[in-house]
Short mmCIF file of C-alpha atoms in Angstrom, two decimals:
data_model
loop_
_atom_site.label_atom_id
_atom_site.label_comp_id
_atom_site.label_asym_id
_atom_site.label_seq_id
_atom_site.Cartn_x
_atom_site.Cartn_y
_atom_site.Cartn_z
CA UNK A 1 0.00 0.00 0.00
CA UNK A 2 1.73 3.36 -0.90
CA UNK A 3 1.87 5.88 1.57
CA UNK A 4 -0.79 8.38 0.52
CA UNK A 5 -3.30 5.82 0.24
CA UNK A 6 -2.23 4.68 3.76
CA UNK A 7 -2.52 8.50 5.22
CA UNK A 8 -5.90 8.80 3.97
CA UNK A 9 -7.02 5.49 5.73
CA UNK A 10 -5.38 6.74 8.79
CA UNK A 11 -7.79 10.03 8.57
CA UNK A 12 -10.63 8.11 7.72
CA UNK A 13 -9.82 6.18 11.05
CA UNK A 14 -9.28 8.98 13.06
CA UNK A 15 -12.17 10.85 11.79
CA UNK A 16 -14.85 7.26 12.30
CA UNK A 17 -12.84 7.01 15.94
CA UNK A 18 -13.97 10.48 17.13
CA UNK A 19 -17.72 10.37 15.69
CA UNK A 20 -17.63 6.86 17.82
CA UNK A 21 -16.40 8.43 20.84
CA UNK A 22 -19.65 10.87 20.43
CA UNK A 23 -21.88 8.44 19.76
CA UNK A 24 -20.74 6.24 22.85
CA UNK A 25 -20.95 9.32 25.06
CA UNK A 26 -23.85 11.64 24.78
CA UNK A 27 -22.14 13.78 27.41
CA UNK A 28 -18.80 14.11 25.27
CA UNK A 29 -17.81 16.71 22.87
CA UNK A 30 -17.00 16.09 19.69
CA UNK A 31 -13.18 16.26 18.94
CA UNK A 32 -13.18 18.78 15.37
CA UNK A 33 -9.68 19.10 14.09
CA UNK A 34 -8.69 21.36 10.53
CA UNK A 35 -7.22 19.58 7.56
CA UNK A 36 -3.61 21.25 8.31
CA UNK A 37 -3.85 19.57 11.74
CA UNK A 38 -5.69 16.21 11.02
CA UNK A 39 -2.27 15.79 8.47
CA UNK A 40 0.13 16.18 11.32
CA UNK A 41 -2.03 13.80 13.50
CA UNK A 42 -1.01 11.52 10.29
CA UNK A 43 2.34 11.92 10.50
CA UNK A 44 2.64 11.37 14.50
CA UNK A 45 1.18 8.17 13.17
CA UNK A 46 3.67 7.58 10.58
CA UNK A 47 6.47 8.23 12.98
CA UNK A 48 4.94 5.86 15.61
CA UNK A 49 4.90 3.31 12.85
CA UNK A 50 8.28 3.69 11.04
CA UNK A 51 10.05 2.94 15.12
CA UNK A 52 7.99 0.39 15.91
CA UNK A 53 11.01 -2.09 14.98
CA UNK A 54 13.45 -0.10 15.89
CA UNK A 55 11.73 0.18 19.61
CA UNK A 56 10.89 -3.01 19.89
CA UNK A 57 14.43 -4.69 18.85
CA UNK A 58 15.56 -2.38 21.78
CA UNK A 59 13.56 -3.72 24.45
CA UNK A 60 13.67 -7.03 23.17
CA UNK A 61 18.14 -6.63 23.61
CA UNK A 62 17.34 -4.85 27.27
CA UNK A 63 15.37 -7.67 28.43
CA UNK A 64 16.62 -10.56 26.83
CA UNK A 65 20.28 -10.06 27.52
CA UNK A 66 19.57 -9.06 31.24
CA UNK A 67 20.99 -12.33 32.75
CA UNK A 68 24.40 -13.26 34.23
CA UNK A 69 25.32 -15.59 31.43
CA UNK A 70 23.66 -18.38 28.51
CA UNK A 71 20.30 -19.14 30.42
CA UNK A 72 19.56 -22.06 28.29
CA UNK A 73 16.16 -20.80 27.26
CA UNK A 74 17.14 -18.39 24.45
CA UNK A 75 18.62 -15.57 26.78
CA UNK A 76 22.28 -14.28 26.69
CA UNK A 77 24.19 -11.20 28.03
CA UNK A 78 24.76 -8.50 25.05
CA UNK A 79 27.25 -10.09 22.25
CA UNK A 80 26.77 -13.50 23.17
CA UNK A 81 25.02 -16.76 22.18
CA UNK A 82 21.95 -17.20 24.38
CA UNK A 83 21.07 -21.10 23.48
CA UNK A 84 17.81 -22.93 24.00
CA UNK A 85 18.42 -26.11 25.03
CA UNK A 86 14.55 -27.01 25.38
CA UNK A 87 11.66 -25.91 23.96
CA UNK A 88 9.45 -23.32 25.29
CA UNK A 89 6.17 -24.03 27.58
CA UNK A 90 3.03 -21.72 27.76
CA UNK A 91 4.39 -18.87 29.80
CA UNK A 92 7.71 -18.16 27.61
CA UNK A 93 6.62 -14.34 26.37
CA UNK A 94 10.27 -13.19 25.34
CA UNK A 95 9.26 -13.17 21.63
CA UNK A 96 5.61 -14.01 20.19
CA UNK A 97 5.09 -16.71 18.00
CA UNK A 98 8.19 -18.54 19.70
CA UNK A 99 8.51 -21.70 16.81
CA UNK A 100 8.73 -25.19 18.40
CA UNK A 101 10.58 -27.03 15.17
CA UNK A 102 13.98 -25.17 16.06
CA UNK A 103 16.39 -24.90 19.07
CA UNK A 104 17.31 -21.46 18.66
CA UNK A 105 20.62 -19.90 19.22
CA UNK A 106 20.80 -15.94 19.46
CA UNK A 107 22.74 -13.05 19.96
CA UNK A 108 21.23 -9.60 21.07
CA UNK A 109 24.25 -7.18 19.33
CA UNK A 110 24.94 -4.38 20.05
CA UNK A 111 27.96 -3.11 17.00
CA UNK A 112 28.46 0.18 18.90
CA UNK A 113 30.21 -1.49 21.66
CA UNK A 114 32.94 -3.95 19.29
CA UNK A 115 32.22 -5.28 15.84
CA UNK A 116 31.74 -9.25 16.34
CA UNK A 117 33.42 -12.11 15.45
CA UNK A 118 31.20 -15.59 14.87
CA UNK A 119 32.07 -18.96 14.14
CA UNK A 120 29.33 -20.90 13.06
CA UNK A 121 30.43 -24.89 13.05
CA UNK A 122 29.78 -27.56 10.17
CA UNK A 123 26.41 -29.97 10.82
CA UNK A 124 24.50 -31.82 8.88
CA UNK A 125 21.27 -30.39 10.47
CA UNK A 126 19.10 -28.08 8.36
CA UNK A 127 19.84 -24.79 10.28
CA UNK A 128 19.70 -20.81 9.85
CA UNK A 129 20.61 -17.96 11.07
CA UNK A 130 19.19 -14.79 9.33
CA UNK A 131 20.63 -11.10 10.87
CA UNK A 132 18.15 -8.59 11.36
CA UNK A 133 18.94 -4.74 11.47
CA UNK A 134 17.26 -2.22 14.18
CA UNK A 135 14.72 -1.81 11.01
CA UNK A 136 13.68 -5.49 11.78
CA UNK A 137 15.25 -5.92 7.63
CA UNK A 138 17.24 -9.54 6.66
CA UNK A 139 20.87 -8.01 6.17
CA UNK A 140 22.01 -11.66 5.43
CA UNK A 141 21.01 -15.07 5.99
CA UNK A 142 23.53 -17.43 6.91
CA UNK A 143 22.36 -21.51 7.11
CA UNK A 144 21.56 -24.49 5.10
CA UNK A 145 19.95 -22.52 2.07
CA UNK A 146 23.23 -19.92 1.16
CA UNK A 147 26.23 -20.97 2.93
CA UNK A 148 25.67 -24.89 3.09
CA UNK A 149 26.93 -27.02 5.91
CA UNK A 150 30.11 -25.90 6.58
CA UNK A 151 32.22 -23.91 9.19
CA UNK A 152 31.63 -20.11 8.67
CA UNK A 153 33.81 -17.53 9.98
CA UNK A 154 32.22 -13.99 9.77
CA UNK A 155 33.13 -10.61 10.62
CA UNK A 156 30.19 -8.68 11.98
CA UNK A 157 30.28 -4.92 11.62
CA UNK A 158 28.61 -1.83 12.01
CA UNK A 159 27.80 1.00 10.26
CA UNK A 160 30.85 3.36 11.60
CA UNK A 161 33.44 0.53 11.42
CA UNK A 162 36.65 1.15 9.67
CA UNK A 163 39.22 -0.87 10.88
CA UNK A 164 40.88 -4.01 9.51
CA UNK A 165 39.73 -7.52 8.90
CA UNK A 166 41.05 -10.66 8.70
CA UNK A 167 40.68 -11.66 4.53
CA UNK A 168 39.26 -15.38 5.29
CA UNK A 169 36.58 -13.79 7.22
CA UNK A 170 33.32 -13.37 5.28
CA UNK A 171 32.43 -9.60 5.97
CA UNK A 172 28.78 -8.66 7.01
CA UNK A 173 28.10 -4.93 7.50
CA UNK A 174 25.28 -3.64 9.20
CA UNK A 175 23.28 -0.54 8.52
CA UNK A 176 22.66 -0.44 11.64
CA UNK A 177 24.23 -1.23 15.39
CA UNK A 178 21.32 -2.46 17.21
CA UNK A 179 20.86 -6.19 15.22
CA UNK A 180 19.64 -9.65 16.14
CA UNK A 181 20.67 -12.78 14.73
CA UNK A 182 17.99 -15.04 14.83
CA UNK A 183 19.76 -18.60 14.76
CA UNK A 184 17.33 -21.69 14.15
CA UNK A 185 18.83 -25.60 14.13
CA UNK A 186 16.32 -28.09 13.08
CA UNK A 187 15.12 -30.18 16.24
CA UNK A 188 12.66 -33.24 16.45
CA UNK A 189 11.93 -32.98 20.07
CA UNK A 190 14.06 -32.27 23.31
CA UNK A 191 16.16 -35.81 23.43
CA UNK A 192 17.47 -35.23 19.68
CA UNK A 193 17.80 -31.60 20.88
CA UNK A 194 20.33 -33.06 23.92
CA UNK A 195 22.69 -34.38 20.85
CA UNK A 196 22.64 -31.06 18.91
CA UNK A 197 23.48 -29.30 22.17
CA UNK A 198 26.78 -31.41 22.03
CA UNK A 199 27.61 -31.27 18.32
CA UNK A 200 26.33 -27.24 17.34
CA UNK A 201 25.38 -25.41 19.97
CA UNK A 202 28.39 -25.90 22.40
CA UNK A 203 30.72 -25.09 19.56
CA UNK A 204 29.64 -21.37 18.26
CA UNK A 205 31.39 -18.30 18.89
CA UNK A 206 31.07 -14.60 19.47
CA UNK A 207 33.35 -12.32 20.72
CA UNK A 208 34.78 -8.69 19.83
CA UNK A 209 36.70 -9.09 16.52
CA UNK A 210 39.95 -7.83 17.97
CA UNK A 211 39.72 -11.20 20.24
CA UNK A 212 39.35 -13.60 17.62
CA UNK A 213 42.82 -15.36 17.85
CA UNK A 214 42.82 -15.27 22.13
CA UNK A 215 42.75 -19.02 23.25
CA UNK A 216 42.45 -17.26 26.85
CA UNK A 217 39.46 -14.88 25.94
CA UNK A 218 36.78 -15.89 28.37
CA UNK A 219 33.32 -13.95 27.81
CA UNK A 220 32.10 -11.57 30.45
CA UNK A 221 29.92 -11.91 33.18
CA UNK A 222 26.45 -9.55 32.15
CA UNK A 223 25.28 -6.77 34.42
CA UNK A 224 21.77 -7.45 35.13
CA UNK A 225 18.97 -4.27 35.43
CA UNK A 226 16.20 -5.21 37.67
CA UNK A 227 14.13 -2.54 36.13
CA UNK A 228 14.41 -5.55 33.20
CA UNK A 229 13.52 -8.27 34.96
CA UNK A 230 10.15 -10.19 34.48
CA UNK A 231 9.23 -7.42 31.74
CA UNK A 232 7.66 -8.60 28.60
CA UNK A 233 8.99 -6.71 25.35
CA UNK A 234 5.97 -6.24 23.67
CA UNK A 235 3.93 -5.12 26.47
CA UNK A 236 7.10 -2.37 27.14
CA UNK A 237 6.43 -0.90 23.49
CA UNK A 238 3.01 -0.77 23.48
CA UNK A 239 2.04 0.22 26.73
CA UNK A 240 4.26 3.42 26.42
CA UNK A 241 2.68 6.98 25.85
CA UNK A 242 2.63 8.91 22.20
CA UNK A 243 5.44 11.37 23.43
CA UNK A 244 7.52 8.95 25.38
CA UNK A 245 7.90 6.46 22.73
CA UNK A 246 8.53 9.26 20.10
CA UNK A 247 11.85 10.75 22.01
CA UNK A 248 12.89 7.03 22.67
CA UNK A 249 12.77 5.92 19.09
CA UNK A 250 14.67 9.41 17.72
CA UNK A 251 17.18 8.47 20.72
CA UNK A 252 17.94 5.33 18.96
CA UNK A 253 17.79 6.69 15.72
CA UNK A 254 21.47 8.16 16.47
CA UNK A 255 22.98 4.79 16.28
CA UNK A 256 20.63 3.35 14.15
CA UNK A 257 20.00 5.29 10.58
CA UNK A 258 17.58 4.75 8.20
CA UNK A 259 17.81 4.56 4.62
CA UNK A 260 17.98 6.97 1.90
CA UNK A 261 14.62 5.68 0.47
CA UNK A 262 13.69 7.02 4.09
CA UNK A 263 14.78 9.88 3.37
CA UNK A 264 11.70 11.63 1.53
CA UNK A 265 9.12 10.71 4.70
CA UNK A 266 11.87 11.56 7.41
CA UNK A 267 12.20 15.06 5.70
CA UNK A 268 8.57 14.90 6.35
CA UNK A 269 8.47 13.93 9.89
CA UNK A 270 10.65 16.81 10.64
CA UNK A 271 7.93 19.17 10.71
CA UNK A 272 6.45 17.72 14.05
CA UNK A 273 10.10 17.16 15.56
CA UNK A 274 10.83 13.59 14.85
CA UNK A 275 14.71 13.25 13.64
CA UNK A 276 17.41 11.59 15.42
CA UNK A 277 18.30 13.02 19.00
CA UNK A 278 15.00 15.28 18.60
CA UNK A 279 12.46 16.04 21.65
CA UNK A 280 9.08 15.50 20.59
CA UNK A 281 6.38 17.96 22.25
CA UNK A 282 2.94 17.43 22.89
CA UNK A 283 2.53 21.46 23.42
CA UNK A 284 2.84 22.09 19.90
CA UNK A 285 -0.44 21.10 18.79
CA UNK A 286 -3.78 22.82 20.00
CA UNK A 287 -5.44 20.78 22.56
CA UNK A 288 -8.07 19.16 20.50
CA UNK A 289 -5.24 17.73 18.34
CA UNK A 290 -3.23 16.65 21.23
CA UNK A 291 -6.47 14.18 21.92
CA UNK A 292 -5.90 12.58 18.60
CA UNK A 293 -2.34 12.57 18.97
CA UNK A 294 -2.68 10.82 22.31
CA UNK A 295 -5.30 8.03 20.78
CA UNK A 296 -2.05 6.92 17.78
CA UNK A 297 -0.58 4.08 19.83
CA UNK A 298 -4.17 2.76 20.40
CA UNK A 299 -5.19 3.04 16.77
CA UNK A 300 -2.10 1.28 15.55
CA UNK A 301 -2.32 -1.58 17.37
CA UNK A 302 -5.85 -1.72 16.36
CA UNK A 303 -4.72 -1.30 13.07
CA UNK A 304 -2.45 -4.69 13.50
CA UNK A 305 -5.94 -6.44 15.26
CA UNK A 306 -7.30 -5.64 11.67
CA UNK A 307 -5.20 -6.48 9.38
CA UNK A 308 -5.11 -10.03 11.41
CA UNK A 309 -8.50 -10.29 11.36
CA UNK A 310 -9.09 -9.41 7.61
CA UNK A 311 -5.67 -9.94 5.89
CA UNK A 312 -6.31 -8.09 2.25
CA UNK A 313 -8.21 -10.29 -0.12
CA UNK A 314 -4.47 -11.03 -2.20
CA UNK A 315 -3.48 -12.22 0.27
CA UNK A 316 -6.27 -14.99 1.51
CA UNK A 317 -5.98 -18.37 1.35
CA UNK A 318 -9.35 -20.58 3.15
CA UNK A 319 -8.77 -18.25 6.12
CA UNK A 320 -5.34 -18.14 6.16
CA UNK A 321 -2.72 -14.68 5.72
CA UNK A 322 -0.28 -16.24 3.12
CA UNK A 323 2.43 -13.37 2.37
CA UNK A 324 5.16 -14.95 0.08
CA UNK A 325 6.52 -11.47 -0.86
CA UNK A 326 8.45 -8.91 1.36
CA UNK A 327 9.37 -10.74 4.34
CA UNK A 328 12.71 -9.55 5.60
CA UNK A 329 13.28 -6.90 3.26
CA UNK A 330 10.80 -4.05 3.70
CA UNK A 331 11.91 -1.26 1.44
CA UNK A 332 9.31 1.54 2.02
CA UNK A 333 6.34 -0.68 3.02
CA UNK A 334 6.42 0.80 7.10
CA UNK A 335 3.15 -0.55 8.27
CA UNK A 336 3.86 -4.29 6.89
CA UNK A 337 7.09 -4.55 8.60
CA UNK A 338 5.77 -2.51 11.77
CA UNK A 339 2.60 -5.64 11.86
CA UNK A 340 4.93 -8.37 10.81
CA UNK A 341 7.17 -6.78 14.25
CA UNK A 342 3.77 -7.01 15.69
CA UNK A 343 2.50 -10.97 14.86
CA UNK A 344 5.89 -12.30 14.37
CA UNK A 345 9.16 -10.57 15.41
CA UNK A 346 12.19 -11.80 13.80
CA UNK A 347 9.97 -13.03 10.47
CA UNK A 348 12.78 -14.86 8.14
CA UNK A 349 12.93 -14.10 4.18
CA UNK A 350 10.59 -15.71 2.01
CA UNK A 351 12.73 -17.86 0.29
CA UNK A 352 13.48 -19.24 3.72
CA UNK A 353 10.26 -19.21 5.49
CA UNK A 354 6.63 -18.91 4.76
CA UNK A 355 4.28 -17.94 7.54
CA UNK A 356 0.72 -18.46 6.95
CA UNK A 357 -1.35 -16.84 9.95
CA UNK A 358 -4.91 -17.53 10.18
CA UNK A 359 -7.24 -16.32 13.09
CA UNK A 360 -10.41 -17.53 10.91
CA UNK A 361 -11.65 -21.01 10.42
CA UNK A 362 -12.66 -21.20 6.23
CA UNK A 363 -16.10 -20.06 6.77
CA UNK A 364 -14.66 -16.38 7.97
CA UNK A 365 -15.59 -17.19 11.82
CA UNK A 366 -13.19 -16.07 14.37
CA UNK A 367 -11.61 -19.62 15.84
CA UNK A 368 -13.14 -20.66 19.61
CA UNK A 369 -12.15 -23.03 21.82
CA UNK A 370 -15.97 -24.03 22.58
CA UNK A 371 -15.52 -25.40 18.83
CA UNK A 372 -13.57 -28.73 17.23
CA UNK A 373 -11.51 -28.04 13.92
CA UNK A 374 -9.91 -30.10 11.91
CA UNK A 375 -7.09 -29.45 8.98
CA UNK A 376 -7.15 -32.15 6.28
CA UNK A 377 -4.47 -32.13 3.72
CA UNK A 378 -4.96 -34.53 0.79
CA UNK A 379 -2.48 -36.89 -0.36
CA UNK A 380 -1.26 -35.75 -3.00
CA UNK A 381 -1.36 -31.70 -1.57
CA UNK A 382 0.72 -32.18 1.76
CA UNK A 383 2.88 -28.47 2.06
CA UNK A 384 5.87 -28.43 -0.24
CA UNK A 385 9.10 -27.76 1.17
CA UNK A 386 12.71 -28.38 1.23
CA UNK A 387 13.14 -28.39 4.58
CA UNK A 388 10.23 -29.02 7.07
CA UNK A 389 6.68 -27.78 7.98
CA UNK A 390 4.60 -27.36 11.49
CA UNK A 391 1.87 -25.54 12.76
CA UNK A 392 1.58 -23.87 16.09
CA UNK A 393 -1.50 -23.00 18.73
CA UNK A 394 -1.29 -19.43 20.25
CA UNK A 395 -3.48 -17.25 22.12
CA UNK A 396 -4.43 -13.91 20.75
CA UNK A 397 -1.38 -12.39 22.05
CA UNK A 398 0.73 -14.49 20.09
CA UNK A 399 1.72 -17.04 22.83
CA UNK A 400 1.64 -20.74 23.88
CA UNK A 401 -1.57 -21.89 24.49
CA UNK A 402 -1.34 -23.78 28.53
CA UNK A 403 -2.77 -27.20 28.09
CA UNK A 404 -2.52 -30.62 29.68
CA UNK A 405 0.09 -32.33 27.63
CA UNK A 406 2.37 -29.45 27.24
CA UNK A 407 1.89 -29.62 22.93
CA UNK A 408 1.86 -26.94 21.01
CA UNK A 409 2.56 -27.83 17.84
CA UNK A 410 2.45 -30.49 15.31
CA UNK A 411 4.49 -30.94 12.22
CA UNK A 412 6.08 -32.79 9.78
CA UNK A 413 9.16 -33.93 11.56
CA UNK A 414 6.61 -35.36 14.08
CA UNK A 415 5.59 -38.59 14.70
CA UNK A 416 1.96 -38.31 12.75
CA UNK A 417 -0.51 -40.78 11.88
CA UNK A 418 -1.37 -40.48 8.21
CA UNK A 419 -4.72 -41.75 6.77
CA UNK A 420 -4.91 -44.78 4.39
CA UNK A 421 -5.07 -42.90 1.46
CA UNK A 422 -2.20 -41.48 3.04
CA UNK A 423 -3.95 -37.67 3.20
CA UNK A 424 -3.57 -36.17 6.70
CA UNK A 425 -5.87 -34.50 10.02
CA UNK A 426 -5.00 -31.98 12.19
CA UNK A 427 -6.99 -32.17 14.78
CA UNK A 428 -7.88 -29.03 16.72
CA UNK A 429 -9.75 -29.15 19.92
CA UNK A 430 -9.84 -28.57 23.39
CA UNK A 431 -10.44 -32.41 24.67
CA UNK A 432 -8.16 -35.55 23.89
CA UNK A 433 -9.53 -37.07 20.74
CA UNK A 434 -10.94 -41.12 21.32
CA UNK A 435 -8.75 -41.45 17.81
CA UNK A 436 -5.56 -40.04 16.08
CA UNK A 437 -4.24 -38.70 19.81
CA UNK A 438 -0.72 -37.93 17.78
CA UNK A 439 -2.59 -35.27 15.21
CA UNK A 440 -4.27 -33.81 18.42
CA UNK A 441 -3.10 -29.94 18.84
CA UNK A 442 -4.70 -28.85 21.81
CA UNK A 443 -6.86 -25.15 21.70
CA UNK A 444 -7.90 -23.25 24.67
CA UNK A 445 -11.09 -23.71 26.67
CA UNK A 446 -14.84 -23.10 25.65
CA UNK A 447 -14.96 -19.05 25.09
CA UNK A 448 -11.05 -18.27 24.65
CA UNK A 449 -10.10 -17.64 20.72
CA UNK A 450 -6.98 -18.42 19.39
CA UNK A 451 -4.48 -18.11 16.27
CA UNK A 452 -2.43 -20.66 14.12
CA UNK A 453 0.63 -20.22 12.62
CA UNK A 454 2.15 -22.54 9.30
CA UNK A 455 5.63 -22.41 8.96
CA UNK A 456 7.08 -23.97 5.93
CA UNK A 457 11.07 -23.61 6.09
CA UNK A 458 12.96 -23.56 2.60
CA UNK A 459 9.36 -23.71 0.38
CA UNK A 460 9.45 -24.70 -2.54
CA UNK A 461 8.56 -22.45 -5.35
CA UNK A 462 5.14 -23.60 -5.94
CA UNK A 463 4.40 -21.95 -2.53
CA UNK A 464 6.30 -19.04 -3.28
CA UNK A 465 4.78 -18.10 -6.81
CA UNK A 466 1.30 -19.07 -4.85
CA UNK A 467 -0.02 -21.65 -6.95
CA UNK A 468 0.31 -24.28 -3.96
CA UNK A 469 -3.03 -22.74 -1.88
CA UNK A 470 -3.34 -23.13 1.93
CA UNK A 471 -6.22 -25.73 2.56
CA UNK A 472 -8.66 -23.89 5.18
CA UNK A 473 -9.44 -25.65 8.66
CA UNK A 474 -12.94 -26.56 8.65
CA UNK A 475 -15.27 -26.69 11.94
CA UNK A 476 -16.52 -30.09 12.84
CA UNK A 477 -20.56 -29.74 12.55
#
């Protein structure tokens, strides 16, 4: 969607939001704002959208690398691996949409500090580990797909860096300083997961560049913040007020520049103080617009609700959100990678990952846990992929769903029961089935909805070019 078309939604919103408020209230005045000022109000709105990454990769580094050391669950101090040597249970709200195919292995970076050196060892496991700028954009993927299975030795630098490197070190330069690399090694369950503890995990490397060649260099210990302990990143970034979230995203701007296709909105955003370093002011908008500058964080997010809720018709698939396009690599298109940020943080390249999100069974009804649902693929149309494919139960927050038998996925590295014909049910209910208990992904109780997320990792191109079509899930009458 280009960005005029998305400004006049935004005013459209704004506009339907305040007539609403009137309506609801008999008692409350009717906020009336000029042209001139309603177009600001749009740009407050653009600027809360183009940081959301940016924000949220921040919160997600303070919180994630608050710990001592390698926690074992995905968390490490800054410019370190942080391993997961087990899957996630309900409860785990570091990311949303935490995948359950993949052990992963991380490191919150920080470039400002040192640039990085990583050794990545050989395996045989399908495995990869994308970097993501503050901008939430693919800078490179490393794994199974580009580099193959062998040792990799890389050089991981920031925008300002300048210095020498080592020629047999493959050079990645950020854009950015604030980046994430995402690692993902393919895991059946957590007893093959003990083995690729030994044989991958326990052999990576990161540490400042100008230690490469120390056999002594022993990591340090992280300082832990308790003002970051028990926090949930998400709920950080969106529970933050207009103006506070405003000055911290143009803090981080400083360290983390945007593009020069940025270039013509950011020139833009100047007018109502939003540049790197700058002090955003409430005060400098009449009071009436200062309401509808105060409502932006709360019309974003509803923003994200619907676009989950009614995906744009392109994009459908029997319920599901397909996107097989602009993944990873944004360009101009702020609001996608702002919701991806939203329903999946950390969203891998297309070529490497498709993501089909569905919060609708096939007849368009929102799913319940007071219904049964089942996912039938036919024989001869099971998901196409060169590496593997799963599907995961969340809640409408984008986390594990609690249930009896700690399962939260199913997949096709899992231990399924296939149908004679040798087609394939998902079955999706609250209650233990009588038959097919291994296809049984449990949902939440009667009255809580709930999402599902398809991952396919390395699709093939029928999935890519779209003519392989998502089969919907179908309520059981």
């Amino acid at each position: 969607m280009n960005k005029l078309k998305f400004i006049t939604i935004l005013l459209l919103i704004f506009f339907v939001s305040c007539k609403n408020e009137k309506n609801n209230n008999s008692s409350t005045k009717e906020i009336s704002i000029s042209k001139a000022d309603s177009l600001k109000v749009a740009l407050v709105t653009q600027a809360f959208i183009y940081g959301y990454p940016m924000i949220t990769m921040d919160y997600t580094h303070k919180i994630s690398s608050n710990v001592a050391s390698d926690n074992g669950m995905g968390k490490g101090p800054m410019n370190q691996w942080g391993n997961m040597h087990k899957f996630p249970k309900a409860g785990f709200t570091e990311v949303v949409r935490p995948n359950l195919d993949t052990y992963y292995s991380v490191i919150y970076a920080d470039l400002g500090k040192s640039p990085l050196y990583l050794y990545i060892p050989a395996t045989e496991r399908y495995y990869l580990m994308p970097i993501l700028n503050a901008h939430g954009d693919v800078i490179k993927s490393v794994g199974s797909r580009t580099t193959g299975q062998s040792e990799v030795n890389i050089a991981l630098v920031g925008p300002n860096f300048d210095g020498e490197i080592d020629d047999d070190l493959t050079v990645i330069r950020s854009t950015t300083n604030l980046n994430w690399m995402l690692g993902r090694v393919a895991v059946k369950n957590n007893e093959d997961g003990k083995v690729e503890i030994a044989n991958f995990q326990s052999k990576l490397i990161a540490r400042p560049l100008s230690e490469r060649n120390n056999k002594n260099y022993v990591n340090p210990k992280g300082i832990i913040n308790p003002d970051y302990l028990n926090k949930v990143p998400m709920d950080e970034v969106d529970n933050k007020d207009i103006t506070t979230y405003l000055n911290e995203v143009m803090q981080l701007m400083i360290d983390n520049p945007g593009y020069a296709t940025d270039k013509p909105l950011l020139e833009k955003l100047k007018t109502i103080g939003f540049e790197p370093g700058g002090d955003f002011k409430l005060d400098q908008f009449n009071s009436q617009t200062q309401e509808m500058v105060k409502k932006v964080p709360s019309i974003v997010q509803g923003l994200f609700s619907k676009m989950t809720a009614n995906p744009p018709s392109e994009n459908l698939q029997n319920g599901w959100n397909v996107i097989t396009s602009g993944l990873g690599e944004y360009g101009t298109e702020y609001f996608l990678r702002a919701y991806v940020t939203k329903i999946g943080y950390g969203a891998n390249q297309s070529v490497d990952a498709i993501y089909p999100n569905s919060a609708v069974d096939v007849d368009g009804n929102n799913y319940n846990g007071s219904n049964k649902y089942v996912l039938h693929f036919d024989a001869d149309h099971m998901p196409p992929v060169n590496g593997f494919w799963s599907i995961t139960m969340y809640d409408k927050k984008g986390f594990l769903v609690d249930n009896s038998i700690d399962r939260y996925n199913l997949g096709g590295m899992k231990d399924l029961t296939y149908n004679e014909d040798g087609s394939l049910d998902i079955l999706i209910q609250p209650e233990e089935p009588e038959k097919l208990k291994t296809n049984w992904l449990p949902s939440p109780q009667a009255g809580e909805e709930f999402e599902l997320t398809f991952r396919m990792y390395y699709p093939k191109e029928n999935v890519i070019n779209r003519s392989y079509k998502m089969p919907g899930v179908k309520k059981v009458k």
